[in-house]
PDB file of C-alpha atoms in Angstrom:
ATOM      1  CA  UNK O 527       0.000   0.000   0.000  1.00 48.00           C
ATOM      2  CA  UNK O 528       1.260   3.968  -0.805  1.00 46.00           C
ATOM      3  CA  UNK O 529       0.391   7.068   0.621  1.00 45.00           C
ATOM      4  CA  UNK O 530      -2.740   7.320  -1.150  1.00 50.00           C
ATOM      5  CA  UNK O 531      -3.314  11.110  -0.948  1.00 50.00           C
ATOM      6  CA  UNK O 532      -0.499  12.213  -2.787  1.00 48.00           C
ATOM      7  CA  UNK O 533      -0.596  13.490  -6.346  1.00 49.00           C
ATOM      8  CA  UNK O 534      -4.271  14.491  -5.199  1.00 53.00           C
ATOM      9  CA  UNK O 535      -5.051  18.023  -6.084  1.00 55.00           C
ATOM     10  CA  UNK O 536      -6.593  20.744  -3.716  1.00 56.00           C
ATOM     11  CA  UNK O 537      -9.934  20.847  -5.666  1.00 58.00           C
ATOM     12  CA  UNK O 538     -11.352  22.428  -2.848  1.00 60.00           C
ATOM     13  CA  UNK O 539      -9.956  25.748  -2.219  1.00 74.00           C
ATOM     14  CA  UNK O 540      -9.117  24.663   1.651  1.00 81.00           C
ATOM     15  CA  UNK O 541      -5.257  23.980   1.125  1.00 82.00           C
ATOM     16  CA  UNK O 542      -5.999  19.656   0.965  1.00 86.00           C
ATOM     17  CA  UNK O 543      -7.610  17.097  -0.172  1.00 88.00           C
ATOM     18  CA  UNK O 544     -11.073  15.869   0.902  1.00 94.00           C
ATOM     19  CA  UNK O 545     -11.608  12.372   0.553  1.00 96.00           C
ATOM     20  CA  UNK O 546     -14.301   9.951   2.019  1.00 97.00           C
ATOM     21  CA  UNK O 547     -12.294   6.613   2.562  1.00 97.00           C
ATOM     22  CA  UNK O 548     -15.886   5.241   3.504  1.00 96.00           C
ATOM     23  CA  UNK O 549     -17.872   4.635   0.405  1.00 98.00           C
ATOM     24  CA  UNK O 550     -19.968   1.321   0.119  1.00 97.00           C
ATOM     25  CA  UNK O 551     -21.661   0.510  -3.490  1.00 97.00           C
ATOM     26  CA  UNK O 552     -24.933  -0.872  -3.901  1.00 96.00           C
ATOM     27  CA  UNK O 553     -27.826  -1.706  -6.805  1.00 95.00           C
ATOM     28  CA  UNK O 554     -28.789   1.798  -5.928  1.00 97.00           C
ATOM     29  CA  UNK O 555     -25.843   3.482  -5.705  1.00 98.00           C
ATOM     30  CA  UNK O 556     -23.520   2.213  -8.831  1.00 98.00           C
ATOM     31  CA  UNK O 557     -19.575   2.705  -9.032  1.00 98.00           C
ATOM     32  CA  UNK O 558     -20.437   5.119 -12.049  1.00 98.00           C
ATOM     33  CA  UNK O 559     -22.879   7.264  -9.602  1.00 98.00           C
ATOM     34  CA  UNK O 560     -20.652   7.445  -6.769  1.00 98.00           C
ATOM     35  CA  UNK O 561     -17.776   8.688  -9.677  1.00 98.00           C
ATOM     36  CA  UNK O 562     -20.448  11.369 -10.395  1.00 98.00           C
ATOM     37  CA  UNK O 563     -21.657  12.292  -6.936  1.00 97.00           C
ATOM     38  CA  UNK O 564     -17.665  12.477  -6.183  1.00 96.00           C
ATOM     39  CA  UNK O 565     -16.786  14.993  -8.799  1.00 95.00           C
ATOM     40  CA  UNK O 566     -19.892  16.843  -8.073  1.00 95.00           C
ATOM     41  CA  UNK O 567     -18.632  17.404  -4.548  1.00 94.00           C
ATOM     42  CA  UNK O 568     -14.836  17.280  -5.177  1.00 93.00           C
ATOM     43  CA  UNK O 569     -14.448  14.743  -2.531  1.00 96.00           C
ATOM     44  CA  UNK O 570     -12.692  12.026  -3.861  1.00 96.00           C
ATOM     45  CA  UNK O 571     -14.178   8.336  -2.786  1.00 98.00           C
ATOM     46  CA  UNK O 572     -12.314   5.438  -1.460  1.00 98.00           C
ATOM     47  CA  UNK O 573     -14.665   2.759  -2.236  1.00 99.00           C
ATOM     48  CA  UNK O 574     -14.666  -0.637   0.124  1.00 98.00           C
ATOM     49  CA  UNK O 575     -16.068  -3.727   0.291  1.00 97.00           C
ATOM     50  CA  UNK O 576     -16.186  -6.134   3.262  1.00 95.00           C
ATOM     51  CA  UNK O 577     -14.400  -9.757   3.085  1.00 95.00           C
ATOM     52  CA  UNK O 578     -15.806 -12.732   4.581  1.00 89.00           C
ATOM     53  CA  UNK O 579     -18.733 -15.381   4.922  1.00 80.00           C
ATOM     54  CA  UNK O 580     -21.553 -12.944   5.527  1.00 78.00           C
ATOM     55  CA  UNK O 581     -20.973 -10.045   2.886  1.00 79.00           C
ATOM     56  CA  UNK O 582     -19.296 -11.351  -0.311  1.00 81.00           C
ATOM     57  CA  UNK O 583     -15.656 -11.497  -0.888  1.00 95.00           C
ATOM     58  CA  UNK O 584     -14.391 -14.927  -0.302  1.00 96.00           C
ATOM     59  CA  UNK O 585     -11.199 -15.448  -2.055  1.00 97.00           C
ATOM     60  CA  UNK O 586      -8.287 -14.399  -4.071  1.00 98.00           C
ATOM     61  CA  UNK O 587     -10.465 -14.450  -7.088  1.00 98.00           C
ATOM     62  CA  UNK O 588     -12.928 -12.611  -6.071  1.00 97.00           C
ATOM     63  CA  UNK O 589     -10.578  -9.882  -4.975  1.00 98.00           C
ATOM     64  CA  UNK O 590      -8.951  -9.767  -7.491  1.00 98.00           C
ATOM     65  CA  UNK O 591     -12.067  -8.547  -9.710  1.00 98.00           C
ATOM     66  CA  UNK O 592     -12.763  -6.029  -7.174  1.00 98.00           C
ATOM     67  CA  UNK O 593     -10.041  -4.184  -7.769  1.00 98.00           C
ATOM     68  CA  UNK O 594      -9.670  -4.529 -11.589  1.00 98.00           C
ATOM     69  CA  UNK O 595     -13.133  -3.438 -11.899  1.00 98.00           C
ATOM     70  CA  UNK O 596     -12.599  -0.525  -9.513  1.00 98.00           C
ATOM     71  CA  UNK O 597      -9.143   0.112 -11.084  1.00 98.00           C
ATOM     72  CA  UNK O 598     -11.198   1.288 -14.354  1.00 98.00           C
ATOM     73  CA  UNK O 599     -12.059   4.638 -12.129  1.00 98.00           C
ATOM     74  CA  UNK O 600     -10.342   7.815 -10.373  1.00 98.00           C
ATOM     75  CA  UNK O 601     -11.501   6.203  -6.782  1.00 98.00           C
ATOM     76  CA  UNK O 602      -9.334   4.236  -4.291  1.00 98.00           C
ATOM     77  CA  UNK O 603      -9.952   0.882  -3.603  1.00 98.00           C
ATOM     78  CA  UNK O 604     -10.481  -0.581   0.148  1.00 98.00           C
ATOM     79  CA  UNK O 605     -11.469  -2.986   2.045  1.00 97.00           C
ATOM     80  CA  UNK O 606     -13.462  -2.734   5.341  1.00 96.00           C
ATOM     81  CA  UNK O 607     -12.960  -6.340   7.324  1.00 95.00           C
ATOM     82  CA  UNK O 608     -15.602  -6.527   9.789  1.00 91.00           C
ATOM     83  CA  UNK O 609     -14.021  -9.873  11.622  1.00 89.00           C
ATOM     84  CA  UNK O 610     -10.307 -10.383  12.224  1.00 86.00           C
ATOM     85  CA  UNK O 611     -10.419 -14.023  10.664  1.00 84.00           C
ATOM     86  CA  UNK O 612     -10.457 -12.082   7.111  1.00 92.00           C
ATOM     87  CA  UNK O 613      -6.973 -12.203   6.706  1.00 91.00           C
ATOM     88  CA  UNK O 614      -6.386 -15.750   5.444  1.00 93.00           C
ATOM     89  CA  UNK O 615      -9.334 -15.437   2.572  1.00 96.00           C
ATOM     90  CA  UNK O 616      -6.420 -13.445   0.426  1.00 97.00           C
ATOM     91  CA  UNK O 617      -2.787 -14.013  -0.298  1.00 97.00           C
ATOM     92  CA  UNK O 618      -0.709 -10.871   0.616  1.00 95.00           C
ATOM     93  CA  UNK O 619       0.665 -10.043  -2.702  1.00 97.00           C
ATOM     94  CA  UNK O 620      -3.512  -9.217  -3.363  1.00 97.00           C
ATOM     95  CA  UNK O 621      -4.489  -7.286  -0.495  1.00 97.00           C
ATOM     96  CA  UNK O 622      -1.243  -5.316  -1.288  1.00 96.00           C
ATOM     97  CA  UNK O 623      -2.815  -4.094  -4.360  1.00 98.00           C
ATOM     98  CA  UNK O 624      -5.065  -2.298  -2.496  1.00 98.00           C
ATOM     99  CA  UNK O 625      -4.948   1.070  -1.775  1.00 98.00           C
ATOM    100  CA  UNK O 626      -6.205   0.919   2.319  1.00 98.00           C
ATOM    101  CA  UNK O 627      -7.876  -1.731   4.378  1.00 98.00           C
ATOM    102  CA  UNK O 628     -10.579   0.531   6.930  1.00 97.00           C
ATOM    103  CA  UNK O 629     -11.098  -1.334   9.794  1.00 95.00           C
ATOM    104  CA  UNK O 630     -12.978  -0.567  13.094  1.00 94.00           C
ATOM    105  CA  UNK O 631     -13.479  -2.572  16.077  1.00 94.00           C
ATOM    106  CA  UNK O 632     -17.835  -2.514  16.500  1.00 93.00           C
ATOM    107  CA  UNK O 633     -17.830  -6.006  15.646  1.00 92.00           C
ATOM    108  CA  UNK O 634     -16.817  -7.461  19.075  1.00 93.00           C
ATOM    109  CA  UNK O 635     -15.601 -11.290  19.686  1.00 91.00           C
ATOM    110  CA  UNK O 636     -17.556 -12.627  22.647  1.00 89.00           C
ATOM    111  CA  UNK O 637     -17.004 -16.443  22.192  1.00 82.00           C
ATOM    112  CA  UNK O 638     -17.270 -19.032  19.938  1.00 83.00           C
ATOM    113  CA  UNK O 639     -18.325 -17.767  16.804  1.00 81.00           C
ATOM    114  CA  UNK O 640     -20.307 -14.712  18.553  1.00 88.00           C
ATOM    115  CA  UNK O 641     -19.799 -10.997  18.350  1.00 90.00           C
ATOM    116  CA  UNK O 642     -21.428  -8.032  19.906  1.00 89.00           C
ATOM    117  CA  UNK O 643     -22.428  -5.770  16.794  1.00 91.00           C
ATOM    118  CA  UNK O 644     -21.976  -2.083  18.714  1.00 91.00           C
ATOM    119  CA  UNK O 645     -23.856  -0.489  16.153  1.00 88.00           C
ATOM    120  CA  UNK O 646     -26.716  -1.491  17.713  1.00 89.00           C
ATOM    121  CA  UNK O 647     -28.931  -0.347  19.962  1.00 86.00           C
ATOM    122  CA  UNK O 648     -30.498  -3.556  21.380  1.00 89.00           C
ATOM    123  CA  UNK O 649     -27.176  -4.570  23.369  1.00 88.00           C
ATOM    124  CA  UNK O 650     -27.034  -5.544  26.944  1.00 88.00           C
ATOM    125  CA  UNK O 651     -23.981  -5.727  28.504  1.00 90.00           C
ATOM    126  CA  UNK O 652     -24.248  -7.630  32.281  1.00 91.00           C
ATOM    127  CA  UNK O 653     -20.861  -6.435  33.384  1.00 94.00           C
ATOM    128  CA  UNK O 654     -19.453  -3.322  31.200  1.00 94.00           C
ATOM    129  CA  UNK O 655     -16.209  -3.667  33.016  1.00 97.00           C
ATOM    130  CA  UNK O 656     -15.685  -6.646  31.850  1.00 95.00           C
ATOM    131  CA  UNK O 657     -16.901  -5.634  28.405  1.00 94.00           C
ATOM    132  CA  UNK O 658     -14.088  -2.756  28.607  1.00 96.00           C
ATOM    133  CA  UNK O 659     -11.702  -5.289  29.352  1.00 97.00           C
ATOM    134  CA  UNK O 660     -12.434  -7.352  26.307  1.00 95.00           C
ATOM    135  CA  UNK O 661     -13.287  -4.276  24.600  1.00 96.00           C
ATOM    136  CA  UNK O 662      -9.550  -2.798  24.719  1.00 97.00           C
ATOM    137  CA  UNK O 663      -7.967  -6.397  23.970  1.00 96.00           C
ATOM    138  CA  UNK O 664     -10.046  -6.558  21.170  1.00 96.00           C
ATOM    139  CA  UNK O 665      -8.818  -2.832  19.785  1.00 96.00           C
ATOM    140  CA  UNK O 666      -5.232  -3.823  20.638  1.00 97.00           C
ATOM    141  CA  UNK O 667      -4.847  -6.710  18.475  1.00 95.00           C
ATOM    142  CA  UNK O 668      -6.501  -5.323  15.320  1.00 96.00           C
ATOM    143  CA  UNK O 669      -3.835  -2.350  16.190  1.00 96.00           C
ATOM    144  CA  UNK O 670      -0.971  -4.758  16.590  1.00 96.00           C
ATOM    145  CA  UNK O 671      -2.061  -8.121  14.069  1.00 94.00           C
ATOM    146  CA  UNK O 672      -4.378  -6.386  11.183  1.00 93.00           C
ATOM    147  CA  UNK O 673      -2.474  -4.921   8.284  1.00 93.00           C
ATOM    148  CA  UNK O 674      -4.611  -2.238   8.271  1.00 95.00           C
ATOM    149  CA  UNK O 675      -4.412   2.038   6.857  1.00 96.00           C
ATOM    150  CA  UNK O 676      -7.440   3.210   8.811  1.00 97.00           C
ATOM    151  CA  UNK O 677      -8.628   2.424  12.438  1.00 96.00           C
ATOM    152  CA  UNK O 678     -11.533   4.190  12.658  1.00 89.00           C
ATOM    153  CA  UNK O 679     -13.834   4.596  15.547  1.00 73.00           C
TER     154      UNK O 679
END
């Protein structure tokens, strides 16, 4: 991966970039509209996906056509794990293609095969210090084992 923001023009008359590393495509909202609604805006888009079982891509294949396809316009290409297992769905050489890996830590490990999804609003947590605990532990190793640009929060 590169410093993606360089060779990026100010566009905006503020003295930097803007650029939304957050992007996700749908059916409704097509890689050629997002290209549009970018360069109506001057924000340029970093466009991600997320890797694993429950959203799509599964292998080096698979990421591979992400990025050629995204490749074909002035937008970065990501990838937005949502699990730490995602690692061993793509051989290095591949992710290194990419252009960032955003990565936060709302999807929380809390045993076998079960996570805490922070986003929403339906959580109970019985002991929150506890939580904290596993909370922090969980934020350190992304930090320290995930090859990732972004840590967002």
């Amino acid at each position: 991966m590169q410093i993606i923001a360089s060779g990026i023009g100010d566009t905006t008359g503020i003295g930097f970039p803007l650029i939304d590393y957050h992007v996700h495509l749908t059916d409704k909202f097509t890689i050629e509209m997002a290209v549009e609604q970018s360069q109506k805006i001057g924000v340029k888009f970093g466009i991600v996906e997320h890797p694993g079982p429950r959203y799509g891509l599964m292998n080096d294949d698979e990421l591979s056509n992400y990025i050629e396809i995204l490749r074909a316009y002035p937008v970065y290409a990501g990838l937005q794990p949502m699990y730490r297992d995602w690692q061993g769905l793509f051989s290095k050489e591949l992710v290194q293609q990419l252009d960032f890996i955003l990565m936060d830590a709302d999807t929380v490990p809390v045993g076998q095969d079960n996570y805490l999804d922070l986003w929403r609003h339906n959580n109970y947590l019985e002991d929150v210090d506890a939580f904290m605990d596993l909370y922090m532990a969980h934020i350190e190793n992304i930090l320290r084992h995930d090859p990732i640009t972004i840590f967002s929060r």
